[in-house]
Structures are given as C-alpha cells and as structure tokens.
PDB file of C-alpha atoms in Angstrom:
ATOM      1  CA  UNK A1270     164.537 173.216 142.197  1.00 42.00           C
ATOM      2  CA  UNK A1271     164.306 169.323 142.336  1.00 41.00           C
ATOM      3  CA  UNK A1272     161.580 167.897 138.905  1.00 41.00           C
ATOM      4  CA  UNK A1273     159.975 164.879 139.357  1.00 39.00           C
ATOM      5  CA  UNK A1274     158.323 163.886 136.151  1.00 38.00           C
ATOM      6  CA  UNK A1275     155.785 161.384 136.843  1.00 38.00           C
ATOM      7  CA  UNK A1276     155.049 158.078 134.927  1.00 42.00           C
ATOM      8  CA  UNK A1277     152.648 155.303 134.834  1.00 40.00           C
ATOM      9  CA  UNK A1278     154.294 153.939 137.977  1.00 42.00           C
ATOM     10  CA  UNK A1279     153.833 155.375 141.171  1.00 40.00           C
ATOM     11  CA  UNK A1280     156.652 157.838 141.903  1.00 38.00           C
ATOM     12  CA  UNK A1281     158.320 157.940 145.710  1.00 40.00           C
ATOM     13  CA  UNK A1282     161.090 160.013 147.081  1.00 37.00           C
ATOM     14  CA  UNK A1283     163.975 157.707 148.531  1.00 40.00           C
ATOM     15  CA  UNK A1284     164.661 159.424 151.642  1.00 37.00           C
ATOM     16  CA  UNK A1285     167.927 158.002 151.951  1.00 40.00           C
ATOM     17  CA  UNK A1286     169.848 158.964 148.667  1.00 37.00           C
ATOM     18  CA  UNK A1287     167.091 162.300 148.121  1.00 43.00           C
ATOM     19  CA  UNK A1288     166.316 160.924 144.359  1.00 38.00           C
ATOM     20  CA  UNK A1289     163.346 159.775 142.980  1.00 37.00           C
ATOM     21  CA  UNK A1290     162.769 156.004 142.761  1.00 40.00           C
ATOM     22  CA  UNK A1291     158.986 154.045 140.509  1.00 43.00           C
ATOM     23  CA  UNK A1292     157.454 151.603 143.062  1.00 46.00           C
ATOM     24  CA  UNK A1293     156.687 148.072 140.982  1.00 54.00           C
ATOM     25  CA  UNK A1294     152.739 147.444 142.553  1.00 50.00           C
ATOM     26  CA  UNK A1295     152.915 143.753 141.577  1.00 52.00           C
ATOM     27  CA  UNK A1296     155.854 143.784 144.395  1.00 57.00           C
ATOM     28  CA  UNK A1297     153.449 145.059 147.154  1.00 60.00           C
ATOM     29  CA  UNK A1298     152.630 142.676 149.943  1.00 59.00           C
ATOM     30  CA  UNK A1299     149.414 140.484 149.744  1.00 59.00           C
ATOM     31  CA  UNK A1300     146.978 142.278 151.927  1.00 56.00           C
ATOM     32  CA  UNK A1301     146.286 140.625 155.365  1.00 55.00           C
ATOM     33  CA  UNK A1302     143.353 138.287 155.391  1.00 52.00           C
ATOM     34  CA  UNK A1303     141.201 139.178 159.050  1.00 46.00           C
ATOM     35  CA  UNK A1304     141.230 135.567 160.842  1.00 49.00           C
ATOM     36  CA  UNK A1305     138.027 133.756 160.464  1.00 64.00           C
ATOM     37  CA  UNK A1306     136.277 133.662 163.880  1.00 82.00           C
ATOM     38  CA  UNK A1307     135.331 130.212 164.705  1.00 90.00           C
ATOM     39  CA  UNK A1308     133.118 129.295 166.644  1.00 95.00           C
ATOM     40  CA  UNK A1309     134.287 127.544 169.464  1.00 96.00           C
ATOM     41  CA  UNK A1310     133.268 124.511 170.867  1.00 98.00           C
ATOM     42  CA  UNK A1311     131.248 123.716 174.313  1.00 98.00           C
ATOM     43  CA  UNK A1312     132.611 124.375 177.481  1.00 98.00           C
ATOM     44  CA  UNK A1313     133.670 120.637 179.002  1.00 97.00           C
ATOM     45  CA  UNK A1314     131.354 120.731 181.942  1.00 97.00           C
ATOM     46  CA  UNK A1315     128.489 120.888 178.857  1.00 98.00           C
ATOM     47  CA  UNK A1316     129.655 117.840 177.327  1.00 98.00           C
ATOM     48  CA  UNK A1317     127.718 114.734 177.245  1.00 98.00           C
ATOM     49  CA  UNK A1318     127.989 112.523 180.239  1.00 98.00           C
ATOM     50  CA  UNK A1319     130.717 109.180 178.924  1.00 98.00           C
ATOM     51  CA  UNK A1320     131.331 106.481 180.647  1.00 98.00           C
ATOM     52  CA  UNK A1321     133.425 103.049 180.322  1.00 98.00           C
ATOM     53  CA  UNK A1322     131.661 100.267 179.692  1.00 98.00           C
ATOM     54  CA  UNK A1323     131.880  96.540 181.092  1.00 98.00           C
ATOM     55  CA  UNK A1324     134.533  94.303 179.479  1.00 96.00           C
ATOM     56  CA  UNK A1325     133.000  91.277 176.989  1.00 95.00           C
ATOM     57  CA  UNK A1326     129.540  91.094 175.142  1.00 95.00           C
ATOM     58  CA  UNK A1327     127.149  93.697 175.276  1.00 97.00           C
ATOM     59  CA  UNK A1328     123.836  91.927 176.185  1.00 95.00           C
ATOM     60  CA  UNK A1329     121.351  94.748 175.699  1.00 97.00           C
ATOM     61  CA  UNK A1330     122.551  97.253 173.246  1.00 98.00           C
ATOM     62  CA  UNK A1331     119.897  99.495 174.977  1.00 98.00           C
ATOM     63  CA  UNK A1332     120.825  99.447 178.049  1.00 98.00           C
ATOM     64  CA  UNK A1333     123.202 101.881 179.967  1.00 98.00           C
ATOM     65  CA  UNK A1334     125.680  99.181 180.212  1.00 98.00           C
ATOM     66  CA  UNK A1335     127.851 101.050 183.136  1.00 98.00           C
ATOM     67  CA  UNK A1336     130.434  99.141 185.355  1.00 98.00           C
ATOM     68  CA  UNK A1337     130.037  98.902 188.739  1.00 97.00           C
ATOM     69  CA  UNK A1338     131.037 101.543 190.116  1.00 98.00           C
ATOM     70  CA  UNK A1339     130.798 103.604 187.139  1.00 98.00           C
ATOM     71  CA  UNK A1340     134.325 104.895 185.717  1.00 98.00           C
ATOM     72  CA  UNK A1341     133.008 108.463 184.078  1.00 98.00           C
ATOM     73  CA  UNK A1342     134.887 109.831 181.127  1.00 98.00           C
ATOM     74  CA  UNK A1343     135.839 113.668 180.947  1.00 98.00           C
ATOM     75  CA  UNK A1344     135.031 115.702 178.059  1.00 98.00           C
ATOM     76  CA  UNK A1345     138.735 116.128 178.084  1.00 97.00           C
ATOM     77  CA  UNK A1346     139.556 112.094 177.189  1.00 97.00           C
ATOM     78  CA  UNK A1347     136.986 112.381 174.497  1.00 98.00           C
ATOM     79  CA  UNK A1348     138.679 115.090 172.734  1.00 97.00           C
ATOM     80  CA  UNK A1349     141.633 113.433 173.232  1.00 96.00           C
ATOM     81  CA  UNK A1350     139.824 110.477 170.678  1.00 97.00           C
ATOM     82  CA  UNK A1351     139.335 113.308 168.097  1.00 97.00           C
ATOM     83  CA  UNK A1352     135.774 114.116 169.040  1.00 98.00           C
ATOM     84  CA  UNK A1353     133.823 117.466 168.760  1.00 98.00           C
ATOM     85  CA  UNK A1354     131.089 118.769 170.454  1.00 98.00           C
ATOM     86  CA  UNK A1355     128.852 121.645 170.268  1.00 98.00           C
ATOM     87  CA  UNK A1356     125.843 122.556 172.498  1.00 98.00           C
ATOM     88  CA  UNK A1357     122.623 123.473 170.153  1.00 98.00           C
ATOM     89  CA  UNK A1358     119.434 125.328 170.688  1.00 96.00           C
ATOM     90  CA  UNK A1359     116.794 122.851 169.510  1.00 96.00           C
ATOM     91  CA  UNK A1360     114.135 123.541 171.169  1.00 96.00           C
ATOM     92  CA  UNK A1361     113.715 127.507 169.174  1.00 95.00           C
ATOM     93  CA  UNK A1362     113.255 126.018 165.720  1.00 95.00           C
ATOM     94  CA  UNK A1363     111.541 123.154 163.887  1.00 93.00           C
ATOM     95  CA  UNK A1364     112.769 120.287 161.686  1.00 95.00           C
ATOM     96  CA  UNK A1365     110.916 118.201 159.718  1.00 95.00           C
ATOM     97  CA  UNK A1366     110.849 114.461 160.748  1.00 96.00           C
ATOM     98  CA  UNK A1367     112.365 113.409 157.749  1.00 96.00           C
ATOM     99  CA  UNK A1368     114.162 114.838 154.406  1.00 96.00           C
ATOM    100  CA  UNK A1369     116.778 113.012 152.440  1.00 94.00           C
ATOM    101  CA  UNK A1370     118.204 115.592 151.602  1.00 94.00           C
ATOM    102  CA  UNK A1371     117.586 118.971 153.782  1.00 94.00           C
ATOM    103  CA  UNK A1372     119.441 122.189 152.418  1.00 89.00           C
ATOM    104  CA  UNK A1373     121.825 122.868 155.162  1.00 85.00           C
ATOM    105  CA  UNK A1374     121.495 126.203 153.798  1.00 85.00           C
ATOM    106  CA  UNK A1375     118.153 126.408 154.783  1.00 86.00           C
ATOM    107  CA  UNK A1376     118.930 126.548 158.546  1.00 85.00           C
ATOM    108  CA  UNK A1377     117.913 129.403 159.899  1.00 90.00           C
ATOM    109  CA  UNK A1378     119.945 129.086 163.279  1.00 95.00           C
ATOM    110  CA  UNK A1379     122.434 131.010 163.189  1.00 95.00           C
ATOM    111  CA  UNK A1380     125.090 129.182 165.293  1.00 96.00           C
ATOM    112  CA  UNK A1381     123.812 126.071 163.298  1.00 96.00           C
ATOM    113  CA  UNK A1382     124.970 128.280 160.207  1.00 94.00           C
ATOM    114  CA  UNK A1383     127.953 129.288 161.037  1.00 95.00           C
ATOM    115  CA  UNK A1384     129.113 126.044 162.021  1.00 95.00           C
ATOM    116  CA  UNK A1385     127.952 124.659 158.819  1.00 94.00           C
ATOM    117  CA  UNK A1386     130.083 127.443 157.054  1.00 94.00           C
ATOM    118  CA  UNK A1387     133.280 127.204 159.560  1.00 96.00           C
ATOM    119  CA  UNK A1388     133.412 123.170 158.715  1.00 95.00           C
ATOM    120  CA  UNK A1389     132.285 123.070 155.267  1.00 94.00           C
ATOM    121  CA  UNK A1390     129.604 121.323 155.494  1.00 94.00           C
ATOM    122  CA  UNK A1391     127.449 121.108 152.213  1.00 93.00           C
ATOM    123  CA  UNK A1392     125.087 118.668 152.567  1.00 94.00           C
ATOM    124  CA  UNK A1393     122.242 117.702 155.031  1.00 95.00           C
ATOM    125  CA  UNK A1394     119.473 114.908 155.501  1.00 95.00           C
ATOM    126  CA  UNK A1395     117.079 114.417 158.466  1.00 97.00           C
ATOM    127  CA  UNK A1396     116.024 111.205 160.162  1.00 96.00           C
ATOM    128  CA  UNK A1397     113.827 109.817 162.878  1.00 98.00           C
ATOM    129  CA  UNK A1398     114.949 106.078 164.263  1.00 97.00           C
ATOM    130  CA  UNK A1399     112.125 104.953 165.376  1.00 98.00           C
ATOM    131  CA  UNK A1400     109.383 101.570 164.410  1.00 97.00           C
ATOM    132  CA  UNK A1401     107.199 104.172 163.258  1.00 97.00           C
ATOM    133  CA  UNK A1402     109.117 106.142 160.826  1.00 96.00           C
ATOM    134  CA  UNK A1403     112.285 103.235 160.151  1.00 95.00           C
ATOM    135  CA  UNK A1404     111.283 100.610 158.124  1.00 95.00           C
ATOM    136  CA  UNK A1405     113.202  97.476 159.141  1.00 96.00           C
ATOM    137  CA  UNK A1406     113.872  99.388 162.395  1.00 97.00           C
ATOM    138  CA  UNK A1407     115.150  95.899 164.248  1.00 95.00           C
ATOM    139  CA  UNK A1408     117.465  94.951 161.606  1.00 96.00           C
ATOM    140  CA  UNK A1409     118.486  98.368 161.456  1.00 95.00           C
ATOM    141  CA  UNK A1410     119.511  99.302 165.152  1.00 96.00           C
ATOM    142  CA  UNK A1411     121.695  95.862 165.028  1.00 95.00           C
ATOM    143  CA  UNK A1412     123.266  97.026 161.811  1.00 94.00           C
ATOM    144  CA  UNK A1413     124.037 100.480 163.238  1.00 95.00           C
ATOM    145  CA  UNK A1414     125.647  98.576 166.585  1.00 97.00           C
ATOM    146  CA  UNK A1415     128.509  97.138 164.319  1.00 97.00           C
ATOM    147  CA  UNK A1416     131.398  97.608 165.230  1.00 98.00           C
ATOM    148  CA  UNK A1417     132.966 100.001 161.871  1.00 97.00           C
ATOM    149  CA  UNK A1418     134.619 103.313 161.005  1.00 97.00           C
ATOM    150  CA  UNK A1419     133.973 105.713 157.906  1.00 96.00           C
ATOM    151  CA  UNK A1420     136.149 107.048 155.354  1.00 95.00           C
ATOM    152  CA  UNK A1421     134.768 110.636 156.560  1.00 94.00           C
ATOM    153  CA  UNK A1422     134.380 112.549 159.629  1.00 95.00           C
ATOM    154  CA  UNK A1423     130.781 111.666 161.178  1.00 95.00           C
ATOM    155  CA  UNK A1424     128.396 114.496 162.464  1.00 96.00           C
ATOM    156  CA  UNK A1425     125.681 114.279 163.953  1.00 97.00           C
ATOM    157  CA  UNK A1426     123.404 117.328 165.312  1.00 98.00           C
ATOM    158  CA  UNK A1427     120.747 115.478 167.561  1.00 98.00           C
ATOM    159  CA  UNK A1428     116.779 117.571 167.281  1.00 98.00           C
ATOM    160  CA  UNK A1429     115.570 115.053 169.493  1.00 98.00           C
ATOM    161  CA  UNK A1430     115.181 111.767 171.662  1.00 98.00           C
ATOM    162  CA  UNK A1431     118.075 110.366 172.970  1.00 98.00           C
ATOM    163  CA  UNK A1432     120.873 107.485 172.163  1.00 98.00           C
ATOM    164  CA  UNK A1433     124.240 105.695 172.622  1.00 98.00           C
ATOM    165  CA  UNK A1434     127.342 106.372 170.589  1.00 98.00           C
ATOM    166  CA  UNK A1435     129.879 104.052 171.433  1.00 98.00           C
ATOM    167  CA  UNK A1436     133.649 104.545 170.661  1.00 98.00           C
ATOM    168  CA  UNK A1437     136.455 102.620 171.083  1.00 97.00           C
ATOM    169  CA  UNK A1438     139.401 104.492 173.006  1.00 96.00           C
ATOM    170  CA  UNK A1439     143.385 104.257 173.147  1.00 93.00           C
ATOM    171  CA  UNK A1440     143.290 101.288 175.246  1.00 95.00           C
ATOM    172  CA  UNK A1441     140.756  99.615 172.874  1.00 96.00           C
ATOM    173  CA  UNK A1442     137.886  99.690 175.624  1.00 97.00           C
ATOM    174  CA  UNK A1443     134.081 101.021 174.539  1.00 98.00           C
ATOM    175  CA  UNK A1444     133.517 104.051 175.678  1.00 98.00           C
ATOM    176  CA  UNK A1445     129.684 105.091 175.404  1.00 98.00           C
ATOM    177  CA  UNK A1446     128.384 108.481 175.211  1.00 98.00           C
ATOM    178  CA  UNK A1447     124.981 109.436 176.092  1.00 98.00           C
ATOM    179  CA  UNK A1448     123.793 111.727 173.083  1.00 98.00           C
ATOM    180  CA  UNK A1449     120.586 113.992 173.813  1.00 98.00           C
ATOM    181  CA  UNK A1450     118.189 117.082 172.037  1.00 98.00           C
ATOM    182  CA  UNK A1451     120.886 119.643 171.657  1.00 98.00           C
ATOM    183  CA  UNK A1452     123.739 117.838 171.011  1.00 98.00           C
ATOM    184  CA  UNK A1453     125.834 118.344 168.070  1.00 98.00           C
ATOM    185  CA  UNK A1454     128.761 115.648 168.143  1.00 98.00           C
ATOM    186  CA  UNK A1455     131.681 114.641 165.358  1.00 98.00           C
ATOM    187  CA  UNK A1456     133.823 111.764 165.049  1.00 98.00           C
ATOM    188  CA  UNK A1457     136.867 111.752 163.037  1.00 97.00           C
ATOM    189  CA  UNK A1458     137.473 109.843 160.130  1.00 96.00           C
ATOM    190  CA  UNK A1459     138.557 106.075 161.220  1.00 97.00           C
ATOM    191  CA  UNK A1460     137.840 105.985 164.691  1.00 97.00           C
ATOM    192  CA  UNK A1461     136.091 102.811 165.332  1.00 98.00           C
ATOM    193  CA  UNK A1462     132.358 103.197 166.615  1.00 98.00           C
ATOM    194  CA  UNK A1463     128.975 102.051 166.747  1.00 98.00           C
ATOM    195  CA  UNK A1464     125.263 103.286 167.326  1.00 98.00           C
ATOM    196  CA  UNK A1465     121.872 102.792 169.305  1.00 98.00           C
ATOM    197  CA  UNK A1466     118.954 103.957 170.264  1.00 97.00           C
ATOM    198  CA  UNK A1467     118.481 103.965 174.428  1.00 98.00           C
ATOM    199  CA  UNK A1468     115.463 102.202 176.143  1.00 97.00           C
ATOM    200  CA  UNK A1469     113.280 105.017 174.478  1.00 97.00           C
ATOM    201  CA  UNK A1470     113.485 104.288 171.145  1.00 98.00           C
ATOM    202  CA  UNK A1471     113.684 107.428 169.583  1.00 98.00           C
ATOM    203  CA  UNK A1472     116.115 109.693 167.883  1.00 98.00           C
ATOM    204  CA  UNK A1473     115.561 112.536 165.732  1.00 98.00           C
ATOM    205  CA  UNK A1474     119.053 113.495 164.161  1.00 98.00           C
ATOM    206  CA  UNK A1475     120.116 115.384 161.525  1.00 97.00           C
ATOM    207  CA  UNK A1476     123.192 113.931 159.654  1.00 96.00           C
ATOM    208  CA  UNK A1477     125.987 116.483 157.837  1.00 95.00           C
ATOM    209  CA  UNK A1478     128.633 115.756 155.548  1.00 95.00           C
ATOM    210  CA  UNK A1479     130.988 117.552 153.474  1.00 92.00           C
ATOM    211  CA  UNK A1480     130.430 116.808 149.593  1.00 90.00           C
ATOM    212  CA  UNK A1481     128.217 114.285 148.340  1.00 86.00           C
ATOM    213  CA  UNK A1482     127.416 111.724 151.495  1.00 88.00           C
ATOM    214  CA  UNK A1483     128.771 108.690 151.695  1.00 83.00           C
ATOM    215  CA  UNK A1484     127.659 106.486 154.291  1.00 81.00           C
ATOM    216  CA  UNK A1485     129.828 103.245 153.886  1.00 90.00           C
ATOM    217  CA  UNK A1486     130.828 101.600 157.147  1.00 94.00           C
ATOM    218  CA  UNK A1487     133.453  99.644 156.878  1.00 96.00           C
ATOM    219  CA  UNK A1488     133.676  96.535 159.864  1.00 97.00           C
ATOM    220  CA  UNK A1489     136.201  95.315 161.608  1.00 97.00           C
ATOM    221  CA  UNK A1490     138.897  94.319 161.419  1.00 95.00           C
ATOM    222  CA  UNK A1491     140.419  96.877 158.539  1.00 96.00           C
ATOM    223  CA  UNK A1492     143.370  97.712 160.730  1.00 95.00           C
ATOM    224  CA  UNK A1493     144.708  98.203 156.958  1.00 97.00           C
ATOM    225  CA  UNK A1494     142.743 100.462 155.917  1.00 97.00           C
ATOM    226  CA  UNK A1495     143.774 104.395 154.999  1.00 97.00           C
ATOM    227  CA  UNK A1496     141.210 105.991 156.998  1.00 97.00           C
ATOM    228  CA  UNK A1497     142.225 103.608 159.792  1.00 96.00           C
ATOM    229  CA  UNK A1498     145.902 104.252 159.821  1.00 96.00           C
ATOM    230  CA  UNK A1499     145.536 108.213 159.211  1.00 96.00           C
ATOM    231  CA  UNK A1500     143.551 108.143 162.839  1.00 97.00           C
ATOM    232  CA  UNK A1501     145.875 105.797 164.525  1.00 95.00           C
ATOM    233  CA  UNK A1502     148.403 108.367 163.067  1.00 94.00           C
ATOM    234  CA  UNK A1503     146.930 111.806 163.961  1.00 93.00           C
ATOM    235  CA  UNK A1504     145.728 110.238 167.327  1.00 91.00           C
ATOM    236  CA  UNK A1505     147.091 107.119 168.701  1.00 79.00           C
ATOM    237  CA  UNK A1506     150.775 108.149 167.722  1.00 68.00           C
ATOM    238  CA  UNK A1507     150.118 111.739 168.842  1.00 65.00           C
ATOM    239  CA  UNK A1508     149.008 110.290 172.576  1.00 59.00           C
ATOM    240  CA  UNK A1509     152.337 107.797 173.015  1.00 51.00           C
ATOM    241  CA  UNK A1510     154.359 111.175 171.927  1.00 52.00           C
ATOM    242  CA  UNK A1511     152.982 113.505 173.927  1.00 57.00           C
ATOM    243  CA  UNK A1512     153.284 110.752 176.971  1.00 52.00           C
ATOM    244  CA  UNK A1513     156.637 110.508 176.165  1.00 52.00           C
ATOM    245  CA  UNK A1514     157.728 114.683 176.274  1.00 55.00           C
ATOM    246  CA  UNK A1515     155.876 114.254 179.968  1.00 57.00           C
ATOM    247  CA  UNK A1516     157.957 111.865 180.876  1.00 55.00           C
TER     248      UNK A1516
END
C-alpha cells in the first residue's frame, strides 16, 4: 500500500506521475477582489439643460445669455469636456444653510453616501449665495464669474435655488449650464470655468473635495500651468485622436 506521511505543508497527490508532491501556500493565487459597484451616473435625457452662449462680453452675468436661435448642448458634448453628473433626491432630507465644514459622513442619503465613498470624497462644507447669508455678496458673484480653473476636480451637489456654471469647450466657446435643486455636477481638474447666481439670487450648494479643500482659482491665462496641460492632455488631445480613428 502507497504511505503518505504528512508534514507542515499541505500534502497533494500528483495525478500525473501517482507520487506525492507539498503545495508552497505563499504560491497560491491572490484571491479575486468582487468589483466595486459604482454607481452610475444620470441617464443623458436627465442632464441639465446647456446651451452656447453669444460670442464677446457677457453684459448680465445673470441673465440666460442664449443665442438666437438657441444652439442646445447634449449631455453627451458635456461629458465629452470631462464633466459628471448625478441626479439627487433633495427634497427627502435637510441641510443646514451653512457649515464650514459638514461631515460628509454625516449624510444620511444613501446614494449621496455611496457616491461620497465611490469618489473619495472626505471632506464637505455647505453654503447659501445669497445678500442675506454672503457677506460681500456683489463682490463675490463677480469674483466667482472669473474666468479660472482649479488644481482639483470641482463638485458641486446643488440643495437648492438655481445658477449658471459656465465652461469653456474644445472650440474655446462658453458653454453655460443651468444648475438646479438636485443636481450633483463635477468638473475636472483644469478645465476653465466660471460661476453665477441666475436672476433669483439664490443657491444653496454643498461643496466636496477630496483631502483637505483647497479652493485656489487660478485666472487666465495659465495655459502653463500643470493642471492646465494634464486636461488639455486627457481631453483636448483625446478629442483630435479620436476624430482622427473616425476619419
């Protein structure tokens, strides 16, 4: 009869040669990690309504500012650009008007938590751009309607009110989206933007950010700058290449 004496490895049978053969564990595969389920973002016909604006100065900030006729924007152009978007339930659960900071862990949504955990997003504050809660609020709207980009994705989950986020697209034209109460909206790192309030003068938004926040916009020009050539490389570049394949 065949003996198999058994030691501190584990002890197989080799079916091929019918002899015993110790199985090394630290040679075993890495078990398979389950893939993270993200969640996914809004269906396009959910999206924000975009449209381009008119060439030259913007007069009133405020103001729609739509050309005549109006040239829409698809949800599909805007992700093109790098931008997220997420459609939010806002209305079930209550934010305080303020708090610099708010614990994103203290959400208690629980899309609003996963999305927080899916993107890594550590830190929170809450504000409410208005002349009644804003000090400065005048100085401040023109401020936020610079022209600038950030060394950082932006995100921005909107409780309530209503404004403008302007972008610039791949023909260098402003494209303005029409934010609202529900809408949760990201724009990558070194595209160039800018902010306002609509005709209502209100916006309740809560701002997210991974790490400590840092808020710094930097104004154009800074064609040079890192943030600014890592977009015009993951994006711009990306566009002309893909263009190109079609072709």
């Amino acid at each position: 009869s065949k003996c198999v004496i058994i030691q501190k490895n584990e002890v197989t049978l080799n079916p091929m040669t019918d002899t015993t053969t110790s199985k090394d564990p630290s040679t075993d595969p890495p078990p398979e990690k389950k893939p993270k389920n993200m969640m996914e973002q809004a269906p396009e016909e959910e999206w924000p309504e975009a449209w381009l604006m008119p060439e030259g100065e913007c007069k009133d900030q405020k103001a729609a500012n739509k050309r005549e006729p109006n040239v829409p924007v698809s949800a599909a152009d805007m992700k093109k650009l790098g931008i997220c978007y997420w459609k939010m339930d806002a209305d079930s659960y209550k934010y305080p008007t303020k708090a610099i900071p708010y614990d994103p862990k203290d959400a208690v949504d629980p899309k609003l938590s996963q999305l927080r955990d899916d993107r890594g997003y550590s830190y929170a504050d809450i504000i409410t751009v208005h002349p009644d809660h804003l000090p400065g609020f005048d100085d401040k709207i023109k401020a936020f309607f610079e022209e600038h980009i950030h060394d950082a994705e932006e995100i921005r989950y909107i409780l309530g009110g209503s404004g403008y986020f302007d972008v610039r697209n791949l023909d260098d034209q402003w494209l303005r989206v029409h934010v609202k109460k529900g809408d949760l909206m990201t724009l990558p790192e070194g595209i160039y933007h800018r902010f306002t309030c609509d005709e209502k003068d209100l916006i309740h938004a809560m701002r997210l950010f991974i790490g400590q926040p840092v808020w710094t916009p930097f104004n154009r020009p800074c064609d040079e700058h890192v943030s600014r050539k890592k977009y015009v490389e993951a994006f711009e570049a990306k566009t002309i290449s893909d263009e190109k394949k079609e072709e």
